[in-house]
């Protein structure tokens, strides 16, 4: 599996299609992070699209190719903040879709998922990225280590700490 740095180098050398690999690699993680902050799927999707477009256009400003993922998360954070400032009230149709989801699915499960997303949003960018790559995008620990150009042990330890923090927050806030 190619590292982010290798793919970024390919894009910089003119292989524009390689950016699609980076987009696919991070789109679910970005969507989960945006959704946790914005609480609106349409606004979150828009923030992800805007972030990827900005990243593509400003790739020349990235100083270290291996730091692509944190840089991309920073762009997403700014887009989500901007989107939250200009958030338009949800239409009745969107509200109806939310209500239909709750009716069709177990209300308790829906509330748990919402709460878990809120907890993930409280993690640092690095931890949120690791959680997203592992649990939203389904990458193996070895793949994450390769993508981030970090030792497997470091990735494992950081992910374990993030999971422990989430469990602690969950137990403290949700199980009371």
C-alpha angles and dihedrals in degrees: 000000000000120000121237088249092057093049092046089051089053091051091048090051090058103270093127094172089067089073086070088065090056091046093052091044094057107024097098093044091050092047092051092049092047093045092051090055102037103032090210121099094208094050090045092051090049091050091050092050092047091048093052092047092050091047091052094048095044099039088117090067093059105108100194117034091205090061094062096117098053089043091052092048089052090053090049092050091055092047092049092049090050091047092049091053094055097034112154117214112264116261121243088252092058090046090051090051090052090049091048090052091052092048094048095045133049108277092218092054091048091052091047092052092049091049092048092051089051090052092048088052089059093059121097117267091256093051092044089052093051092048090048095049093047104039106020099037097028099228119161121243090252091052091050091049091050094046093049096039090232129129115268091238092055093050091047093050094047092048092048090052092049091050091048090051091050092049091049093050091045093051093046098045108025106034096050 
